[in-house]
Every structure is written in C-alpha cells, then in structure tokens.
XYZ file of C-alpha atoms in Angstrom:
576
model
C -5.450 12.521 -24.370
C -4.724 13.171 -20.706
C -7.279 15.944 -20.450
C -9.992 13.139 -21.919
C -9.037 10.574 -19.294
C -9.275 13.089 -16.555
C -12.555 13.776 -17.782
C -13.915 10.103 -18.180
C -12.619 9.315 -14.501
C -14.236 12.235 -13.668
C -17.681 11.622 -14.860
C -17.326 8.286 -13.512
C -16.906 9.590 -10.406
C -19.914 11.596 -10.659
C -21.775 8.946 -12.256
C -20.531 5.984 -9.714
C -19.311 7.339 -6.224
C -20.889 9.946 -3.885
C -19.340 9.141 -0.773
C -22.298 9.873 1.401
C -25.827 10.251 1.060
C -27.329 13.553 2.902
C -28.251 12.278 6.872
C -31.745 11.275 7.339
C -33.231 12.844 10.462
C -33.636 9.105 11.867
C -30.358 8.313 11.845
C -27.326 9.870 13.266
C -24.730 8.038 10.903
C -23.784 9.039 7.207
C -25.637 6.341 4.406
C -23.073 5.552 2.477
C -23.378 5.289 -1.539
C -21.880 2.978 -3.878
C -20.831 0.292 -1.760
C -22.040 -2.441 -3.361
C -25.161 -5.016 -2.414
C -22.758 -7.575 0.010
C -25.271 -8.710 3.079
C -25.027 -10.396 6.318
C -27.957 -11.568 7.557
C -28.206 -11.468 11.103
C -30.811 -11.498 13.999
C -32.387 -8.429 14.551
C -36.085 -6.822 14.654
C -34.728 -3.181 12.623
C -34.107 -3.181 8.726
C -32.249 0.141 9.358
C -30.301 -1.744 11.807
C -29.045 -4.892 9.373
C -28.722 -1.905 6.732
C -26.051 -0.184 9.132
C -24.935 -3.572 10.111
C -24.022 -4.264 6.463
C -22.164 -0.790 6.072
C -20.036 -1.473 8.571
C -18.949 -5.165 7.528
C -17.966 -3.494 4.462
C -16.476 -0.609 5.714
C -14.484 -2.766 7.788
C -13.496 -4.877 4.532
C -12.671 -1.484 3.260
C -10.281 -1.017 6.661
C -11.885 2.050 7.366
C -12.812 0.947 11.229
C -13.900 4.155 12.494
C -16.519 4.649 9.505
C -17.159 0.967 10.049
C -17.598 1.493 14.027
C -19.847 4.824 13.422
C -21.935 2.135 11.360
C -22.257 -0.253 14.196
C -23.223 2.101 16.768
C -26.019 3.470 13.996
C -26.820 -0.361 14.079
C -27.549 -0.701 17.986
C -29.226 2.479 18.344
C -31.375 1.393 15.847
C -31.891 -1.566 17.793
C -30.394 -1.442 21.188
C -30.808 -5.612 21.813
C -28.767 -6.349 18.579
C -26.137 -8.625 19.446
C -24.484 -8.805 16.341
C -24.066 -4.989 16.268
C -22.036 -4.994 19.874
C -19.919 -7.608 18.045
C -19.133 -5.577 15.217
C -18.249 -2.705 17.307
C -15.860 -4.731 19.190
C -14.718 -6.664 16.405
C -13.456 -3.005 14.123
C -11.696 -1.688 17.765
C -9.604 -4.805 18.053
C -6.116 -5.028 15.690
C -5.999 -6.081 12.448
C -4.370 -7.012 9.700
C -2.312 -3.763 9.677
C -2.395 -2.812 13.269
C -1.290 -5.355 16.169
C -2.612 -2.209 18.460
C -6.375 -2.177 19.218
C -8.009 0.924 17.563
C -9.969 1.403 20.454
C -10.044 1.078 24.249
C -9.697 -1.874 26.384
C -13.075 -0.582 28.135
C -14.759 0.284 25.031
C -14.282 -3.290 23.440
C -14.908 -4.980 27.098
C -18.243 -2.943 27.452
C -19.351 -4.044 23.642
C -18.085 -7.501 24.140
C -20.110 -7.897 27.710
C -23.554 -6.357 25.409
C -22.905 -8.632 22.940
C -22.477 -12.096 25.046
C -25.421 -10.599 27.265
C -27.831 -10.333 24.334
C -26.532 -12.964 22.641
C -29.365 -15.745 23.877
C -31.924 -14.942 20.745
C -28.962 -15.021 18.401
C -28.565 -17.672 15.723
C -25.901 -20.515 16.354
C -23.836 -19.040 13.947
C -23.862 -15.679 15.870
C -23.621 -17.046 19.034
C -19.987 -18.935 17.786
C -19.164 -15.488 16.707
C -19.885 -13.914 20.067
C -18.358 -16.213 21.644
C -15.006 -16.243 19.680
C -14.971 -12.355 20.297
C -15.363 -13.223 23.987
C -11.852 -15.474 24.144
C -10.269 -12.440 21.954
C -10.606 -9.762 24.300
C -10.538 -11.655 28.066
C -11.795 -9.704 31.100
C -8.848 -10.358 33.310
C -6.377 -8.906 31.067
C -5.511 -5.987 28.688
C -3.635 -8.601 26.420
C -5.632 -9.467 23.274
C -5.663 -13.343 22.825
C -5.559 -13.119 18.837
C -4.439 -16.684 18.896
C -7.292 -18.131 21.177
C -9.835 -15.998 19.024
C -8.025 -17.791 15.583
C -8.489 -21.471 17.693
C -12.365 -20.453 18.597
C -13.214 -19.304 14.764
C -11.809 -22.713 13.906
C -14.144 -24.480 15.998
C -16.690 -22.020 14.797
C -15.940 -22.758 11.138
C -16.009 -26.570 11.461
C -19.638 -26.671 12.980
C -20.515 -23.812 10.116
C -18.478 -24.414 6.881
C -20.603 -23.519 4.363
C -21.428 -20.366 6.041
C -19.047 -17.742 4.338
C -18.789 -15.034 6.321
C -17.685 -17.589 9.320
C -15.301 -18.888 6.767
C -13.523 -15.328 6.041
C -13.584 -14.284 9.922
C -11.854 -17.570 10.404
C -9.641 -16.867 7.698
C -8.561 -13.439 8.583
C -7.793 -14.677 12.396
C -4.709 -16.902 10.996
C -3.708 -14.305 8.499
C -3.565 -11.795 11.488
C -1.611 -14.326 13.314
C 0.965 -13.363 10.550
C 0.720 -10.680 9.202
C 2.358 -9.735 5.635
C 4.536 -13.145 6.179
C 2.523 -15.901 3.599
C 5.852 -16.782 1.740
C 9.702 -16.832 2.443
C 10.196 -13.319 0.368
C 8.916 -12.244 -2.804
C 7.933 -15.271 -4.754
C 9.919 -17.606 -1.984
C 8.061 -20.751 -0.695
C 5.056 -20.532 1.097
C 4.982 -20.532 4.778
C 3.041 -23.017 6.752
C -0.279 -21.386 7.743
C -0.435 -20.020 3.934
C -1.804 -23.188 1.886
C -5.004 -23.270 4.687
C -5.561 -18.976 4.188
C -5.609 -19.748 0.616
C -7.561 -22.746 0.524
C -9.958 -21.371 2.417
C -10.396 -18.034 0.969
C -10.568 -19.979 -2.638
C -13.597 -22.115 -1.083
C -16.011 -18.539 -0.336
C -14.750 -17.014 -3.146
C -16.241 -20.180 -4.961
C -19.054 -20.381 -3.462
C -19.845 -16.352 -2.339
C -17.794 -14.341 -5.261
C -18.794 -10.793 -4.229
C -17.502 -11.903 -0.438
C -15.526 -8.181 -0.356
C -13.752 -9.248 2.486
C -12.892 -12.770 1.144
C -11.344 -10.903 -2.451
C -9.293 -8.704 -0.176
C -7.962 -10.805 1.959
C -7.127 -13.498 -1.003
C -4.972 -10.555 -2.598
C -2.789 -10.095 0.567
C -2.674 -13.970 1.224
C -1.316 -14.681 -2.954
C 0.377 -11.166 -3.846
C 3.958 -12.210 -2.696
C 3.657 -14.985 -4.429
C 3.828 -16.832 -7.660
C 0.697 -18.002 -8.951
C -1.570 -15.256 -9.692
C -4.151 -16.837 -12.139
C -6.633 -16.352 -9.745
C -5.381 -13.508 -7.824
C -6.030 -11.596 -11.106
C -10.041 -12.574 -10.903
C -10.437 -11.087 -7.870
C -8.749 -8.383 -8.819
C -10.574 -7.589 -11.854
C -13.610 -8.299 -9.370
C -12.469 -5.757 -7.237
C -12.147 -2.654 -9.400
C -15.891 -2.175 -9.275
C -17.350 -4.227 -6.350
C -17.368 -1.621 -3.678
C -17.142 1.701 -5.601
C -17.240 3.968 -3.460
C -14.386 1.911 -1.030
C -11.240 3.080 -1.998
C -8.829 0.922 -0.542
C -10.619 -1.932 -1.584
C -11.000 0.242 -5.058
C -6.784 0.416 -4.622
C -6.223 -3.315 -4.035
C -5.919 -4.565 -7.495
C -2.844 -2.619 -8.141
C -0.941 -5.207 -4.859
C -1.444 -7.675 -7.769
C -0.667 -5.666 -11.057
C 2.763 -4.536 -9.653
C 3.174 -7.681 -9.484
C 2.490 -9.337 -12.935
C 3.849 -6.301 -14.543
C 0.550 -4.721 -15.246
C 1.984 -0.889 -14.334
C -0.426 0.659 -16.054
C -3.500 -1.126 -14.660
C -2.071 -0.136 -10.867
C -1.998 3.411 -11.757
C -5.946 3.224 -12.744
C -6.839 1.293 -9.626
C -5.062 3.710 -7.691
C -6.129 6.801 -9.871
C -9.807 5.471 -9.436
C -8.805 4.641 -5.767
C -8.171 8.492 -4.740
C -11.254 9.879 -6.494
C -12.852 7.886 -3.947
C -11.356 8.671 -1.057
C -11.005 12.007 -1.980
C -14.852 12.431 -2.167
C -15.805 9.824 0.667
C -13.203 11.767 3.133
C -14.620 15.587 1.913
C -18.282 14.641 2.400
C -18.095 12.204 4.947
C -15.291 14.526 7.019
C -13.656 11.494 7.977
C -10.541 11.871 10.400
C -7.555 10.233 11.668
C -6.085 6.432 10.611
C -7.864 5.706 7.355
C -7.228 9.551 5.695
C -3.767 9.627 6.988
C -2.852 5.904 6.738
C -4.743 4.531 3.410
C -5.634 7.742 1.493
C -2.320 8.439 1.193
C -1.036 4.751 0.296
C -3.182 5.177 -3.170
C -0.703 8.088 -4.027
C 2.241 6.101 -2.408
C 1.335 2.874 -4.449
C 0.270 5.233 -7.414
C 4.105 6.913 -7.253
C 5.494 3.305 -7.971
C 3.165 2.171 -10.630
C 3.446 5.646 -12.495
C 6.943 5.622 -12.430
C 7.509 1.500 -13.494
C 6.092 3.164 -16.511
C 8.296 5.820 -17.415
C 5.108 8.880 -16.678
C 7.291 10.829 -14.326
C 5.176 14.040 -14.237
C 2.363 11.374 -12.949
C 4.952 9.781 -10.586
C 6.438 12.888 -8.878
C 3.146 14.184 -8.498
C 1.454 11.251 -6.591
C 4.507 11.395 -4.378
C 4.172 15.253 -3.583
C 0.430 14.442 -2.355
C 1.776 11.240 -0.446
C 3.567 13.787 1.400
C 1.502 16.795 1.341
C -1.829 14.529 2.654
C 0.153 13.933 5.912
C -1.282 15.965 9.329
C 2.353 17.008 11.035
C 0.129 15.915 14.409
C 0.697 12.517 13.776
C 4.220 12.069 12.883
C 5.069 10.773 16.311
C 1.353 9.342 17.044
C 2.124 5.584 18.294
C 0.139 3.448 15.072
C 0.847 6.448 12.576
C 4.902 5.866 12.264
C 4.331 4.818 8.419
C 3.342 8.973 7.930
C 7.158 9.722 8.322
C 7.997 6.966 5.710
C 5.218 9.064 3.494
C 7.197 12.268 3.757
C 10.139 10.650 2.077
C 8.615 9.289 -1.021
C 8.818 12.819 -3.289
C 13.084 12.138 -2.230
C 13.117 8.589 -3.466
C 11.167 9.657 -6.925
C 13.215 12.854 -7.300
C 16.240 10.939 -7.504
C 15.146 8.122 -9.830
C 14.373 10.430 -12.197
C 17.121 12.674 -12.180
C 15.796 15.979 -10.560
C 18.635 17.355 -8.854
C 17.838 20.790 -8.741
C 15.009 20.468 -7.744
C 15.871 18.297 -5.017
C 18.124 21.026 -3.757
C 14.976 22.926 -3.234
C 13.174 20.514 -0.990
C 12.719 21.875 2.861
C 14.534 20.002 5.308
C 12.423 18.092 7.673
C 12.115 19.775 11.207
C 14.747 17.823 13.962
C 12.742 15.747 15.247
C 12.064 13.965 12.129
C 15.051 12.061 12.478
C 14.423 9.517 9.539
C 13.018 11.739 7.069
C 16.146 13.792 7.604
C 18.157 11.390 7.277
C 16.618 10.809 3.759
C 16.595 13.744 2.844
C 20.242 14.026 3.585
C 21.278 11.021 1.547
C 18.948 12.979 -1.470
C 21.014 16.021 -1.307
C 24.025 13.854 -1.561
C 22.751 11.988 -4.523
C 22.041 15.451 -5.893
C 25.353 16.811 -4.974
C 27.252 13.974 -6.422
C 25.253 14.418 -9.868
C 26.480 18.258 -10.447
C 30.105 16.831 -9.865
C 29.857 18.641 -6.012
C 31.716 15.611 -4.219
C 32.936 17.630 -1.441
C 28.869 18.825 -0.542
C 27.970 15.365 -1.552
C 30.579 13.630 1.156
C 29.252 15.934 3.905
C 25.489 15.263 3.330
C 26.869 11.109 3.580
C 28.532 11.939 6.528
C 24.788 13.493 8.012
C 22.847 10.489 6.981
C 25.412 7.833 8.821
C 25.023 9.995 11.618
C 21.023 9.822 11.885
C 21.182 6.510 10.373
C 22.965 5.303 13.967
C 20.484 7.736 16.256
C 19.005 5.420 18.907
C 15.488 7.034 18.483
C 14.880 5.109 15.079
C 16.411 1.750 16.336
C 12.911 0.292 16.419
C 11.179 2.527 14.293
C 9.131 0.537 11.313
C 7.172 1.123 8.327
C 3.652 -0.322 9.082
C 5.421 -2.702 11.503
C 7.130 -4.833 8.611
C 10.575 -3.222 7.610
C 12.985 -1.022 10.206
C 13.798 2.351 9.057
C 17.176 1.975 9.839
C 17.585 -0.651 7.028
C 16.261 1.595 4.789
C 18.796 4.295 5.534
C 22.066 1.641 5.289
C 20.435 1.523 1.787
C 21.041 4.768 1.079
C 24.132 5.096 2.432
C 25.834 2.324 0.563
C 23.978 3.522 -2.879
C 25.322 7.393 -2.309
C 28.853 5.806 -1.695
C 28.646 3.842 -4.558
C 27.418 7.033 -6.696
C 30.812 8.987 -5.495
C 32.380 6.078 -6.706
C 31.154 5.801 -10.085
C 32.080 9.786 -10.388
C 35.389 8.740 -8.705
C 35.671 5.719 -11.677
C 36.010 3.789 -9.542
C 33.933 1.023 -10.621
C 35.343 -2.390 -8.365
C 33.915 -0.674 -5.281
C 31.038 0.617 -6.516
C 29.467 -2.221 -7.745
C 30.940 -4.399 -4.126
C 28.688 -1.390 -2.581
C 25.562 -1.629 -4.806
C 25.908 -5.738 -4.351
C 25.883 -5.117 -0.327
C 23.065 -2.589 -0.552
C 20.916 -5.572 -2.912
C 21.900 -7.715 -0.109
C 19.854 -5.868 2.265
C 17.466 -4.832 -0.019
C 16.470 -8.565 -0.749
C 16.212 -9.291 2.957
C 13.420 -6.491 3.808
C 10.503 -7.975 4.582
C 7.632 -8.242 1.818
C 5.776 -5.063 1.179
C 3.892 -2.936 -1.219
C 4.967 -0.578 -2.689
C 8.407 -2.118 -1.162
C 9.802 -0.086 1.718
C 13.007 1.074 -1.018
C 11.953 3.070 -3.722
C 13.521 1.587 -6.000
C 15.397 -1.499 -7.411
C 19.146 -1.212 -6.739
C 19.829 -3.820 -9.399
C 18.721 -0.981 -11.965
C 21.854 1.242 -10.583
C 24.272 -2.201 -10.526
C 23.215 -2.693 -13.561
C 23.928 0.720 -15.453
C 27.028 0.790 -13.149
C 28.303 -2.711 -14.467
C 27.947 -1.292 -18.330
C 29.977 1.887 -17.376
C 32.299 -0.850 -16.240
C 31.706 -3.026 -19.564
C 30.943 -6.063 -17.624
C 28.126 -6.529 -20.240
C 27.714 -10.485 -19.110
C 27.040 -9.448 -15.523
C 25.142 -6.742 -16.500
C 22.745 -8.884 -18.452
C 22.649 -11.158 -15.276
C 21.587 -8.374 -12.847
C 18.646 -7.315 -15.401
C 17.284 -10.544 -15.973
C 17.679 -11.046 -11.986
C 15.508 -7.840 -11.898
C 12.713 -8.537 -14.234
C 12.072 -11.740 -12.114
C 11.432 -9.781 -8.826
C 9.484 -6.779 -11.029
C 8.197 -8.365 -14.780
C 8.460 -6.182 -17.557
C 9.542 -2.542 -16.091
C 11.019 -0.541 -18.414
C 13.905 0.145 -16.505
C 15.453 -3.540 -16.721
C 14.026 -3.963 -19.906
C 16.266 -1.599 -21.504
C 19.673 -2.405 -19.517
C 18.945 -5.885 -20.933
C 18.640 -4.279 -24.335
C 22.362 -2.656 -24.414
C 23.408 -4.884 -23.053
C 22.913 -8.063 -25.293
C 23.665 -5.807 -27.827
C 26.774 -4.881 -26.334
C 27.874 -8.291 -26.379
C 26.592 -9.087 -30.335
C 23.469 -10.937 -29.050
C 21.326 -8.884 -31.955
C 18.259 -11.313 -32.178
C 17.609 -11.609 -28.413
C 18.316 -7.939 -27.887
C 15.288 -7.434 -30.763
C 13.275 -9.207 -29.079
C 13.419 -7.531 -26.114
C 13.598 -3.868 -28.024
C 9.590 -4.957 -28.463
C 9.089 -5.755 -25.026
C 10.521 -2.379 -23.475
C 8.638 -0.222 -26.598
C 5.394 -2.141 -24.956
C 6.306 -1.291 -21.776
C 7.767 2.196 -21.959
C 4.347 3.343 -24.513
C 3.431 5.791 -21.394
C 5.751 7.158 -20.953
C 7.260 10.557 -20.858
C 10.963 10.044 -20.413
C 13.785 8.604 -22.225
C 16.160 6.240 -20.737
C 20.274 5.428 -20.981
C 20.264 2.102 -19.607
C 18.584 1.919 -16.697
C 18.586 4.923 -15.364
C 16.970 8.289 -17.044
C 18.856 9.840 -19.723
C 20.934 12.794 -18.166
C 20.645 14.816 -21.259
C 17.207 14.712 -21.254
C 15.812 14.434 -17.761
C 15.360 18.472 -17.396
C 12.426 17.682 -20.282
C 10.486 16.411 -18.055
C 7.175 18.673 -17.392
C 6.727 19.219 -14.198
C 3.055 20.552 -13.379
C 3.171 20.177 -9.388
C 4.873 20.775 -6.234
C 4.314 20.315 -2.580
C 1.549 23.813 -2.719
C -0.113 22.803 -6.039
C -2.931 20.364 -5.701
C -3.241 17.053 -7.979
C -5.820 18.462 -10.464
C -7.823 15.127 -10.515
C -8.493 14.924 -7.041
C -9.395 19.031 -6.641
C -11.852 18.869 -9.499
C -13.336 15.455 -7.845
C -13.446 17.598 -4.714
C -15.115 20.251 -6.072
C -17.354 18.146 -7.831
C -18.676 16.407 -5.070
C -18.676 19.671 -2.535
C -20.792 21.424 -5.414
C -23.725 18.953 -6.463
C-alpha cells in the first residue's frame, strides 16, 4: 500500500508540477509551471512583463520573495517604465507576515520605491493608491519601516476601491502584519480586536474572487487559532490544488487539519507540499530563506501530523529531513534563528515514541548551539531515565538548567513568536517529573507536569506548536500510574479540546473510563481512537507508546539516508 501511494504522488508530481520551465533566450528569469491562472491586471505596454508581474504576485502569496523579486525585475526589464513592477519589487523586500526584518536593503527598496512613484503618472488610480501606500511604508528620511502608516494608506486605498480585490487583500495583509500570529487570545481564546475586520474582509474577496491565492492564505492564518472553521476548511480544500507547483501554499491546508483533527489530511498536504519544493528548489536552484525557512516547515509540520496518527516510521523520518535540510551557515544568520529550533525536532519525536537507544546515538550539537544542546541534553536524560540510569539521567538535567539560564538565548525566538528559553523550562520540569515517576513518586510528578502545562498553555499560538508535544498526554498516563482515574479522564478530555481526536488522548480516555466502570462511554470512544489510530504503526499503553513494543517500530531512515519520496521526485525532475 505504501509503495502504491508513493507511486500515485509520484506520477502526480510528474503529471502536475515541474518547477520551472527551461529559460527562454528573451528572458533572464525561470517561467514557472503549475502555478495556477491568478492575474493582476496592471498598466503596462509588455505581455511578458504582466506575465512576470503575475509570477511574482503569486510567488509572493507563496512567500517565496526572492523567486517573487527575480519575477519583478524580469517584469521591468521587460518593460523598464512599469510602475507596478518597481512596486512589486519593493513590496517582496519589505517584512512580512513572518519577518518584521526587510528582506532586502533600505537602498534597494528606496531606489524601487522612487521608480515606482516616478513612473507612476500613466498608472491606473488603483495603482497609483498602491504606489503611493508603498511610498508612506518605506519613508526617505528614515531606515524605520512605517508598517502602520502603510496599513492607514491601504485603508484609504481600499475605501475609494472596494470591490477591487487585490486592493482588498493588500489592505488586509497590512493589519494582519500589524499583528502577526496574534488573531485570538490563545488557541481557540476570543478574538482580538483587529481580527473580526481581517476576517471580514478576507471573507468579502474570497466571495467575490475565490481563486484570490493570497486572500485563501491569508484567511487560513487569520481563522486557524480559532474556532469556527466551516469556512476555513473551503479554502483549504481550495488550496490543495490552486497553485501546484507552490508548496507552501500547497502545505497550508494542513494549519487547518491539525486543527479539526484531520491528521491524516495534513500529512498529504505536506507530503504533496515537499514534492514541490523539492522539485521547484532542484530545478529552479533556489537559495537562502524560502529552502531553509519553508521547505523545511513541510517536514516540521509533516513530523506532527504523522505522528498525531500513530505512523512513527513517517514521523521520525520527516523530522530527520527537518533537520538534515538545514545549511549549518545559517544557524546564527539574524532572520534564520527558527533553523536551530529545526535541529531539535528528530529529539522531541525520538522521545514521544520511545526510542531511547537510539537517542543515545544522536551527535551532540557543536557549542555554540546553545539551545539545541540544551535539547538534546534534556533527550539524553529522558533516555537515561527510561533504561532505569537515574544517576546519567540527573547529570544530563543538571546540563540543560545550565544552558537553559545562558544569557545568549535570553531573547532567542522561534520565528519571533515563542522564546526558546520557555521551551527548555519545559523540558526541564517534564525530565524531573519522569525521575519522579521512576522514583514513584507520583504527588510531585504530576505538581511538575501541571507547572510545565502551565507554561505550555501560555506559549504563544503556533504551528506545529513550538513543544512537541502535549504534556497533558504524560499527566495523563502519569495520573493512571497514580490511579487518579477521575483526573485522568479530566486531563484527556482537556486535551482533545486543544488537539480533536489524536490518538494519544483518545486512548487515555479509554482506560480510563473503563478504569472507573464507565463501560458504555469508554465503547464509544474505543470507536473513535480505532478511527483515529487506522494509520498507524504503533501500539499504545495509555497515552504514551507501549514500552514493550516500541523497539517494533521500523525504522527505514536516519540523519544520512534520504526520504525516498522526495529523492525519487528529485530524480524525476533532474532526469526528464
């Protein structure tokens, strides 16, 4: 079965995405394939450059802003008095919704900004509001960006053009990068202030311009942490094929499926997300933020879906090529700190599924990586305290406190949402708690594991969440050790509201309403963990993986073997 699904992704890949088209003498930028049939039509005398124009726009949906800026410059050399295309250029080096740092220089935007207002007198009005709201973004006298004054000027430019969609989603991507990743007080929590407008808005072009790329996008990041997702799942669905050859926008369903619950749905949009990339980055030869930022978040993303289902071989996998993706140049690159938080992912999947020795095999991170260390310490004490090693165990805890309190990872953050260091006092609170549970003593563990969910519920909303993974699934097996089966049935239900139907919870609520005589619930909910466990290759006890059986698990990679989808999509692609 797994061969023939390799296979049809495969041929789907051959059949729907080749990431660039062979250069044409004429033009000195790559023609990109697959990317859908989303226009903007602007003023300009060259169909090659409102072709290029169009690329860009939807690379820059895609968040690839370099591929989008090579597009733009294609665009004015194709026609060196299009205003439009100095805009774009300007508008893809600027920050965004993932980067409060420009992606350019101040003089490169400044000298596409000044083209764009100085050609901007045979531009429509629409274009000329554009233009101009580009001009208050990036002032003259300063190096400051004025995001806010830029949100205000796409306001005014939306009220004198609201039925014109693409002025609609600029306008609607200005607030949300007033804010960004902050639309609701915490997962599911009340919305915040500027979120009913973003949403509002975003519904209006989707209604009236559904294959708006940018518009679906930015509506999944605007609803994902959430409540509602009735229409969140529309675009999604809309999404899996809009843009083909666009993996992240290929990727995005899965922000809503691990969401509703839908594990298995994540792992194909993320599957079908890396065949993408894969081929887009081999033919295309594409370099620095999207390959090492977003390439690598479809096997981060892909590690969490896969393993909500129970397919560890899948999950450990997509976490070795999170890590293995990452170029050691940019580990201390200022815009690139999430690569670090990449190289720990294979640690936090490791340990969720029980793979101790192997753990005890993973290289330690060179010194300066001072968080992944640090992680990599608490692993080996997880590992440690697993093999009934308590003494080894102690001394790794006593390494991670010490990194944890380093002053060089004070302000260090995972895309700029979640501080590493809060990360690490999870860790060290759940290896405590794991010597204490070996130590029976049960009273502190579970006052440890209650702390660590403390701070765990307080990180900042993100996806896949910043810890891998739920600490109410350790409470939870922890409180049945303890045969606090009431509690224990509170903790799982707790869980299941913050991640629907993952196996994990599903089954701690199963012993332990049977534990306590509850026979016709706990049938019920036998059916709903047999549903959601079908993929998978693993048994549980509880919560956590069954110890007797976790050295079953196949494992077919490690950090020098290459994820066989991805190297036969490569060499597919290299050898048409």
């Amino acid at each position: 079965m797994k061969i023939i699904t390799t296979c049809f992704l495969l041929t789907s890949a051959a059949l729907l995405i080749v990431g660039c088209k062979e250069s044409q003498p004429a033009f000195e930028a790559p023609v990109l394939k697959n990317i859908g049939s989303y226009s903007v039509p602007v003023t300009t005398k060259s169909k090659h450059a409102q072709m290029f124009f169009n690329q860009g726009i939807i690379m820059a949906n895609n968040f690839n802003h370099a591929e989008a800026e090579r597009s733009f410059r294609e665009a004015i050399r194709q026609d060196t008095t299009f205003a439009m295309g100095y805009w774009g250029i300007a508008y893809v080096l600027g920050p965004n919704f993932n980067s409060v740092d420009n992606m350019g220089t101040v003089n490169e935007i400044r000298k596409a900004v000044t083209k764009a207002v100085g050609l901007s007198e045979g531009a429509s009005p629409w274009e000329k509001a554009a233009i101009k709201a580009i001009q208050i973004k990036f002032p003259m006298d300063t190096a400051a960006t004025d995001a806010e004054g830029f949100a205000n000027a796409m306001k005014q430019a939306y009220t004198q053009f609201p039925d014109h969609s693409f002025v609609a989603t600029l306008y609607a991507e200005s607030v949300m990068n007033l804010h960004p990743w902050d639309f609701y007080a915490g997962r599911g929590g009340e919305p915040r202030s500027w979120t009913p407008e973003v949403v509002s808005l975003l519904e209006k072009v989707i209604s009236i311009d559904p294959e708006n790329p940018l518009a679906n996008h930015l509506y999944l990041h605007a609803t994902e942490a959430g409540g509602d997702f009735s229409k969140s799942l529309v675009s999604a669905e809309r999404l899996k094929t809009l843009v083909p050859s666009a993996g992240h926008l290929v990727h995005m369903p899965s922000h809503i499926y691990i969401n509703t619950g839908d594990y298995h749905e994540g792992s194909i949009a993320n599957e079908a997300a890396v065949i993408a990339d894969s081929i887009y980055i081999a033919e295309c030869k594409s370099q620095g933020y999207y390959p090492q930022m977003y390439y690598p978040h479809n096997y981060h993303f892909l590690a969490a879906t896969a393993a909500f289902e129970g397919r560890v071989a899948r999950s450990i996998e997509a976490a070795y090529k999170t890590a293995g993706l990452v170029d050691k140049k940019y580990y201390h690159e200022p815009g690139f700190e999430m690569v670090q938080h990449y190289l720990t992912i294979p640690n936090h999947i490791l340990i969720k599924f029980g793979q101790w020795e192997k753990i005890l095999t993973l290289p330690q991170p060179t010194e300066d990586l001072i968080y992944p260390t640090a992680i990599w310490h608490y692993t080996r004490g997880m590992a440690y305290a697993n093999l009934d090693k308590a003494e080894q165990a102690k001394e790794e805890l006593k390494k991670l406190n010490e990194l944890s309190q380093s002053p060089s990872i004070a302000g260090q953050m995972n895309w700029g949402i979640n501080k590493v260091t809060d990360v690490c006092q999870i860790s060290s609170k759940v290896l405590q708690a794991e010597l204490a549970v070996k130590a029976g003593q049960f009273k502190e563990a579970i006052q440890l594991l209650t702390d660590a969910i403390a701070i765990e519920d307080n990180l900042n909303y993100n996806e896949p969440p910043d810890w891998f993974f739920s600490v109410r699934h350790t409470l939870g097996h922890v409180l049945l050790k303890a045969k606090d089966y009431a509690q224990a049935e509170k903790i799982y239900r707790e869980d299941l509201t913050h991640w629907p139907k993952n196996g994990f919870a599903l089954n701690g609520l199963f012993e332990s309403l049977t534990a306590q005589g509850k026979t016709s619930e706990a049938a019920e909910i036998k059916k709903q963990f047999d549903e959601a466990w079908k993929y998978a290759d693993v048994a549980l006890t509880a919560s956590v993986i069954d110890p007797e059986k976790r050295k079953d698990v196949a494992l077919s990679v490690d950090e020098k073997s290459p994820d066989a989808l991805v190297y036969l999509a490569n060499s597919l692609c290299m050898t048409r």
